[in-house]
CSV table of C-alpha atoms in Angstrom, one decimal:
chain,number,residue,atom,x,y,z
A,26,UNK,CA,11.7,2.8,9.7
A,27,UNK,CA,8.9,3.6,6.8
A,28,UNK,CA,7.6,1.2,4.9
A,29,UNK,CA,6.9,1.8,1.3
A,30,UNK,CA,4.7,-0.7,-0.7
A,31,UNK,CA,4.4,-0.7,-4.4
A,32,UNK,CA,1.7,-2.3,-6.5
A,33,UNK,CA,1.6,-4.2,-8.4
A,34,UNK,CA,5.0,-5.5,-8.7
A,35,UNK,CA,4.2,-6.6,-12.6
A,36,UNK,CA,2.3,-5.0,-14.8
A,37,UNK,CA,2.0,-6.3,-18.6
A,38,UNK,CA,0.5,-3.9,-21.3
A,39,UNK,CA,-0.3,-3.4,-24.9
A,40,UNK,CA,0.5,-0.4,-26.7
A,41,UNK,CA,-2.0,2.4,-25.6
A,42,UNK,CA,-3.2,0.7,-22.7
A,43,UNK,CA,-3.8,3.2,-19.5
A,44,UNK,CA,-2.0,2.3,-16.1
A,45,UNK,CA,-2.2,3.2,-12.4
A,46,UNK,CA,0.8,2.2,-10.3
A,47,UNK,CA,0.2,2.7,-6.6
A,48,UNK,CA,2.6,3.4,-3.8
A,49,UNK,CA,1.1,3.0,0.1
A,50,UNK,CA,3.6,4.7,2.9
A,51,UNK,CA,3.6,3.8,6.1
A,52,UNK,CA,4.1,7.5,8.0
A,53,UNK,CA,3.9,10.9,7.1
A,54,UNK,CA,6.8,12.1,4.4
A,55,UNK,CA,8.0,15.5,3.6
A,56,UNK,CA,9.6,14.0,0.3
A,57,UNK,CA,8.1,11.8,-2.6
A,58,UNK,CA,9.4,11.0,-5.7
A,59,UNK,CA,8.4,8.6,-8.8
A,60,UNK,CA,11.4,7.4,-10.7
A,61,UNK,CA,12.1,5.3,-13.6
A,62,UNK,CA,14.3,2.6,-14.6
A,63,UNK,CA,14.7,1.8,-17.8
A,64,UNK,CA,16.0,-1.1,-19.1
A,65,UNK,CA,19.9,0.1,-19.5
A,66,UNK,CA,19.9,0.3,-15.4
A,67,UNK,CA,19.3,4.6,-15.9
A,68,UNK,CA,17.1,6.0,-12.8
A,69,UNK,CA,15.3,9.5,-14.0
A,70,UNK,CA,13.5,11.5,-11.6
A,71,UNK,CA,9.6,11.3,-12.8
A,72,UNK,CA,8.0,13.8,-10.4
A,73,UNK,CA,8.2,15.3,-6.7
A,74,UNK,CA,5.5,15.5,-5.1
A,75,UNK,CA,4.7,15.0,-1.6
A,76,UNK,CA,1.2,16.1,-1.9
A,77,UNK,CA,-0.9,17.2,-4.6
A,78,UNK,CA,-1.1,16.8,-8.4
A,79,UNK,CA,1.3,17.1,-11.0
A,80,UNK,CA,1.0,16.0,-14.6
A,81,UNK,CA,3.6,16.0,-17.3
A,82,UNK,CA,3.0,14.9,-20.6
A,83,UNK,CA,1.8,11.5,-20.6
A,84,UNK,CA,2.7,10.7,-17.2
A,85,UNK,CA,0.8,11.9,-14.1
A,86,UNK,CA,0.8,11.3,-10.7
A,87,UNK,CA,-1.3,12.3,-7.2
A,88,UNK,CA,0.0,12.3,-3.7
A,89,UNK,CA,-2.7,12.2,-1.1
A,90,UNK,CA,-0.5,12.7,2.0
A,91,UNK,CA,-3.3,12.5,4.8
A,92,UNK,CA,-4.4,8.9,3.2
A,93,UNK,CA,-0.2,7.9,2.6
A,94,UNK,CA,-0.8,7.0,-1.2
A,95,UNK,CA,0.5,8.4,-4.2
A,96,UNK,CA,-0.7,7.3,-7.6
A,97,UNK,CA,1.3,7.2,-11.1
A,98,UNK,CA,-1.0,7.5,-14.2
A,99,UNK,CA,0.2,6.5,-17.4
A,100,UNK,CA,-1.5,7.4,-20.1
A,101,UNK,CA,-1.5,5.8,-23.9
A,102,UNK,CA,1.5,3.9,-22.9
A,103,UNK,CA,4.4,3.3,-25.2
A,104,UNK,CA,7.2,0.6,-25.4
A,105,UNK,CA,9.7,3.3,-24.3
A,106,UNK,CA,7.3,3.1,-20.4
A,107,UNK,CA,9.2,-0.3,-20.5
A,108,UNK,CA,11.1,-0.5,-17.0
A,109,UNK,CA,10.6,-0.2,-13.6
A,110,UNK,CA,8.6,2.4,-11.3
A,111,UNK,CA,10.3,3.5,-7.9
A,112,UNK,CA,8.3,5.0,-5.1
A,113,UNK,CA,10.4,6.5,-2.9
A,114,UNK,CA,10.2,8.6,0.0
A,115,UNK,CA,11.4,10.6,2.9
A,116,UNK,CA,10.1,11.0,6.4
A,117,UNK,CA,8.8,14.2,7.6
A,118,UNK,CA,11.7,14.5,10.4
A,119,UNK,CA,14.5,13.5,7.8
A,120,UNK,CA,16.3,16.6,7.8
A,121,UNK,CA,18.7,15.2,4.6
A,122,UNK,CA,16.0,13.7,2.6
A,123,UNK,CA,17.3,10.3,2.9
A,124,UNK,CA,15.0,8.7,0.6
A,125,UNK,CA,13.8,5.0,1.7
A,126,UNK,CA,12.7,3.2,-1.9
A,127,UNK,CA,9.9,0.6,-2.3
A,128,UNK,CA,10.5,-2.5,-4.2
A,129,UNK,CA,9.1,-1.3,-7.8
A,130,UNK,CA,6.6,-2.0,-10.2
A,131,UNK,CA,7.9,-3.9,-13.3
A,132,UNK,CA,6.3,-2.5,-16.7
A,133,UNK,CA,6.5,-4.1,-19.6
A,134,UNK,CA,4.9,-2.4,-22.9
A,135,UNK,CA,4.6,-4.7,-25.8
A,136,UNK,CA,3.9,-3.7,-29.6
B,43,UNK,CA,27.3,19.2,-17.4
B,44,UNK,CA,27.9,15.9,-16.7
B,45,UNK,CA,25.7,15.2,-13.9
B,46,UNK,CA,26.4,12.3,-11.8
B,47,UNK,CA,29.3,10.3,-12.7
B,48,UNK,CA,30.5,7.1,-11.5
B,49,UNK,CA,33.5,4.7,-12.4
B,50,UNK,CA,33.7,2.3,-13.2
B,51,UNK,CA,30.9,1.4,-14.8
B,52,UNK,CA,31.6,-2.7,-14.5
B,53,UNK,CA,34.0,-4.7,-12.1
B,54,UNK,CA,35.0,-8.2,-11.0
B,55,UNK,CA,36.7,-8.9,-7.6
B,56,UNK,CA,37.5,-12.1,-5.8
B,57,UNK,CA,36.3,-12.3,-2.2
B,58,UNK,CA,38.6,-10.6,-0.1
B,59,UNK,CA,40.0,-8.2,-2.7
B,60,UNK,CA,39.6,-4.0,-2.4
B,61,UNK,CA,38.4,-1.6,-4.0
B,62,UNK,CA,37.4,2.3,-4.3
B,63,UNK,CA,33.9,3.1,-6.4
B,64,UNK,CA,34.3,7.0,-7.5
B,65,UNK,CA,31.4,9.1,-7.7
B,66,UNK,CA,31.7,12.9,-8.7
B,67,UNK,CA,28.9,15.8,-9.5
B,68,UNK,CA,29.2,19.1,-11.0
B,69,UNK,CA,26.1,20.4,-10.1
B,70,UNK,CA,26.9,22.2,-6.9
B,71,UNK,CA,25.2,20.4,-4.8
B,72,UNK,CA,25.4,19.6,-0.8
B,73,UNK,CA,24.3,16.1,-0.3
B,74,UNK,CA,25.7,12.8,-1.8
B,75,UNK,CA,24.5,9.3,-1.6
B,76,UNK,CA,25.6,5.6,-1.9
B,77,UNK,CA,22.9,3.2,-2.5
B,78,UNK,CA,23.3,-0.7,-3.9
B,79,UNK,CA,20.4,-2.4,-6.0
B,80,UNK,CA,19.1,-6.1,-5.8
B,81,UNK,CA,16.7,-7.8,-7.2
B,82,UNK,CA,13.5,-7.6,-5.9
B,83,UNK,CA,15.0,-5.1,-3.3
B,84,UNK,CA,14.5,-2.3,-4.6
B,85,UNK,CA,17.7,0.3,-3.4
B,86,UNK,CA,18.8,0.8,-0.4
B,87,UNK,CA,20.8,3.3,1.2
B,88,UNK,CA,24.9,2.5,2.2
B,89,UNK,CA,26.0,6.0,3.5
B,90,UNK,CA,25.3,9.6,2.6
B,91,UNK,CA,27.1,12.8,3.4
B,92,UNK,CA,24.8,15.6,3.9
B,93,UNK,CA,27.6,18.7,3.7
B,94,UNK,CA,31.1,18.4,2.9
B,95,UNK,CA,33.0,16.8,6.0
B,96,UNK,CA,30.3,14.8,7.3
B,97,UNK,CA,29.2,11.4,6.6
B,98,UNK,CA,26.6,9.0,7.6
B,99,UNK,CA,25.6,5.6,7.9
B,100,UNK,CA,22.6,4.4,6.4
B,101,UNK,CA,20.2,1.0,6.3
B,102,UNK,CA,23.2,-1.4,5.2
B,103,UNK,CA,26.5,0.1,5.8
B,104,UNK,CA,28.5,-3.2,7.4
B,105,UNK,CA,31.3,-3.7,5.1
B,106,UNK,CA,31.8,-0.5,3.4
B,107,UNK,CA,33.5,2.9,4.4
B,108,UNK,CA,32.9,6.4,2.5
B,109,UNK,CA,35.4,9.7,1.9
B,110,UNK,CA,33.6,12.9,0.8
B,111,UNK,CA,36.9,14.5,-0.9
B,112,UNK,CA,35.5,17.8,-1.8
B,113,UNK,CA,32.1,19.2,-2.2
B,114,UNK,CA,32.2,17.1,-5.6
B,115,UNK,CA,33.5,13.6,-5.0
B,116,UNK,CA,32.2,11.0,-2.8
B,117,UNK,CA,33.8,7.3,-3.1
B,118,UNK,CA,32.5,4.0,-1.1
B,119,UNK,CA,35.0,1.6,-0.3
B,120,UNK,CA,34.9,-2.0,0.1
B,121,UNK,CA,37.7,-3.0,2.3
B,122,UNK,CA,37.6,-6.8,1.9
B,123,UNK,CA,34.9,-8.2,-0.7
B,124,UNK,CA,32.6,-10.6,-0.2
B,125,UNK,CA,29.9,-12.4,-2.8
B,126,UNK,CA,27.4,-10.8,-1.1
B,127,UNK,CA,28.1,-7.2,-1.9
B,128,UNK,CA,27.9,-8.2,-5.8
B,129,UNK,CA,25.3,-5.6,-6.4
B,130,UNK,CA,24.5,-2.7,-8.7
B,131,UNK,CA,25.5,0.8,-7.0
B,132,UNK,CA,24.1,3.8,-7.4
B,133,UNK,CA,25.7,7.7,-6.2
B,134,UNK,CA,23.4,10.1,-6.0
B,135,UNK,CA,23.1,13.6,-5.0
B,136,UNK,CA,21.0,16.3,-4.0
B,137,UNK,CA,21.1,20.7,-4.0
B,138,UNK,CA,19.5,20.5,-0.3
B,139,UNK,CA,21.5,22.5,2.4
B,140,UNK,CA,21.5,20.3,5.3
B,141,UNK,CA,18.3,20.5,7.6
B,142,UNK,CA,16.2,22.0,4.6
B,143,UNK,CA,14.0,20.1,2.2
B,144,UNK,CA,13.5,21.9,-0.9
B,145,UNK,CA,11.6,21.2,-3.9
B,146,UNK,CA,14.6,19.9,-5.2
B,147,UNK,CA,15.1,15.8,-6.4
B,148,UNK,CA,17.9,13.7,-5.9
B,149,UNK,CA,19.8,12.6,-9.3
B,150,UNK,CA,21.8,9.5,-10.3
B,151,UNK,CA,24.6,8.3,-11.4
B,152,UNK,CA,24.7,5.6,-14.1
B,153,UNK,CA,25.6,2.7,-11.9
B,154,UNK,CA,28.5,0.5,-11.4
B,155,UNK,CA,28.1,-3.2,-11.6
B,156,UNK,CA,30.2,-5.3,-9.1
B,157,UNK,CA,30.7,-9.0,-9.1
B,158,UNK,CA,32.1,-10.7,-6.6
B,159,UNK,CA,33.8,-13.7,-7.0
């Protein structure tokens, strides 16, 4: 099946601080979503976006589907970004957009 | 509306013991999911049901059996528990009809907690 391969997997910042999470796939997806997990065990959809550019608010993130990479920017972070950042994806025959999840990338925000 | 709902939200078993985790959505949508959370593993998906009547298997479905009741409910099933399926799991679902991907996300449930004894 696809592999999906976040980095990193911890990420410690002060208040402010820019981040770039990463997310490699290993075949062409028709599906790609960036979730959250904060730190009460609650998963909210970030973005979709199996190609291309999407920004909302702070948060931003790029899917460059010919290269399998998609990049989360967080900008000015806050201690609210605490949690964890899913990758996860589909492949492009998936007709049911079963969505195969990498492993995360741990944030932690600090005053 | 709710959303994605699940109960219960926290359970204890001992191996061996049954038991039925209830999912429900009032969003309309087609597709349901059951996935379980581990550390350091990310989520991974049980079973899914892409249209009422039809159900799934997907990366880890040994020891677990699903009912999609209606277009609303989906429930997961552990027959006979065992300490390895002590895991956080997540329902999800999703507007897609089956066979079309639409711009559409998948949404979750809160989570139920299961220890197993």
């Amino acid at each position: 099946g696809i592999q999906v391969e976040q980095s990193p997997p911890d990420l410690i910042l002060q208040e402010g601080a820019n981040s770039t999470l990463r997310c490699n796939f290993s075949d062409s997806v028709n599906n790609l979503q960036w979730f959250h997990q904060n730190p009460w065990g609650q998963l909210i959809n970030l973005f979709y976006i199996p190609s291309g550019t999407k920004q909302n608010g702070r948060l931003s993130a790029t899917t460059v589907a010919t290269e399998r990479y998609s990049l989360l920017y967080i900008s000015s972070s806050q201690t609210t970004d605490s949690g964890v950042y899913f990758c996860a994806v589909a492949m492009r025959n998936s007709g049911y957009s079963t969505l195969t999840f990498g492993k995360g990338t741990m944030l932690l925000v600090s005053p | 509306n709710a959303g994605v709902t699940q109960t219960p939200k926290f359970q204890v078993l001992k191996t061996g013991q049954s038991m039925t985790l209830q999912c429900a959505q009032d969003m309309n949508h087609n597709s349901m999911y059951w996935y379980r959370q581990d550390p350091g593993m990310g989520l991974r998906l049980i079973y899914y049901s892409a249209s009422e009547g039809t159900t799934d298997k997907g990366e880890v479905p040994n020891g677990y059996n699903v009912s999609r009741l209606n277009k609303r409910e989906f429930s997961l099933r552990l027959e006979s528990a065992a300490p390895s399926q002590t895991s956080v799991y997540f329902c999800a679902s999703y507007y897609g009809p089956a066979g079309v991907i639409t711009q559409e996300t998948q949404y979750f449930g809160p989570g139920t907690r299961l220890l197993v004894l």
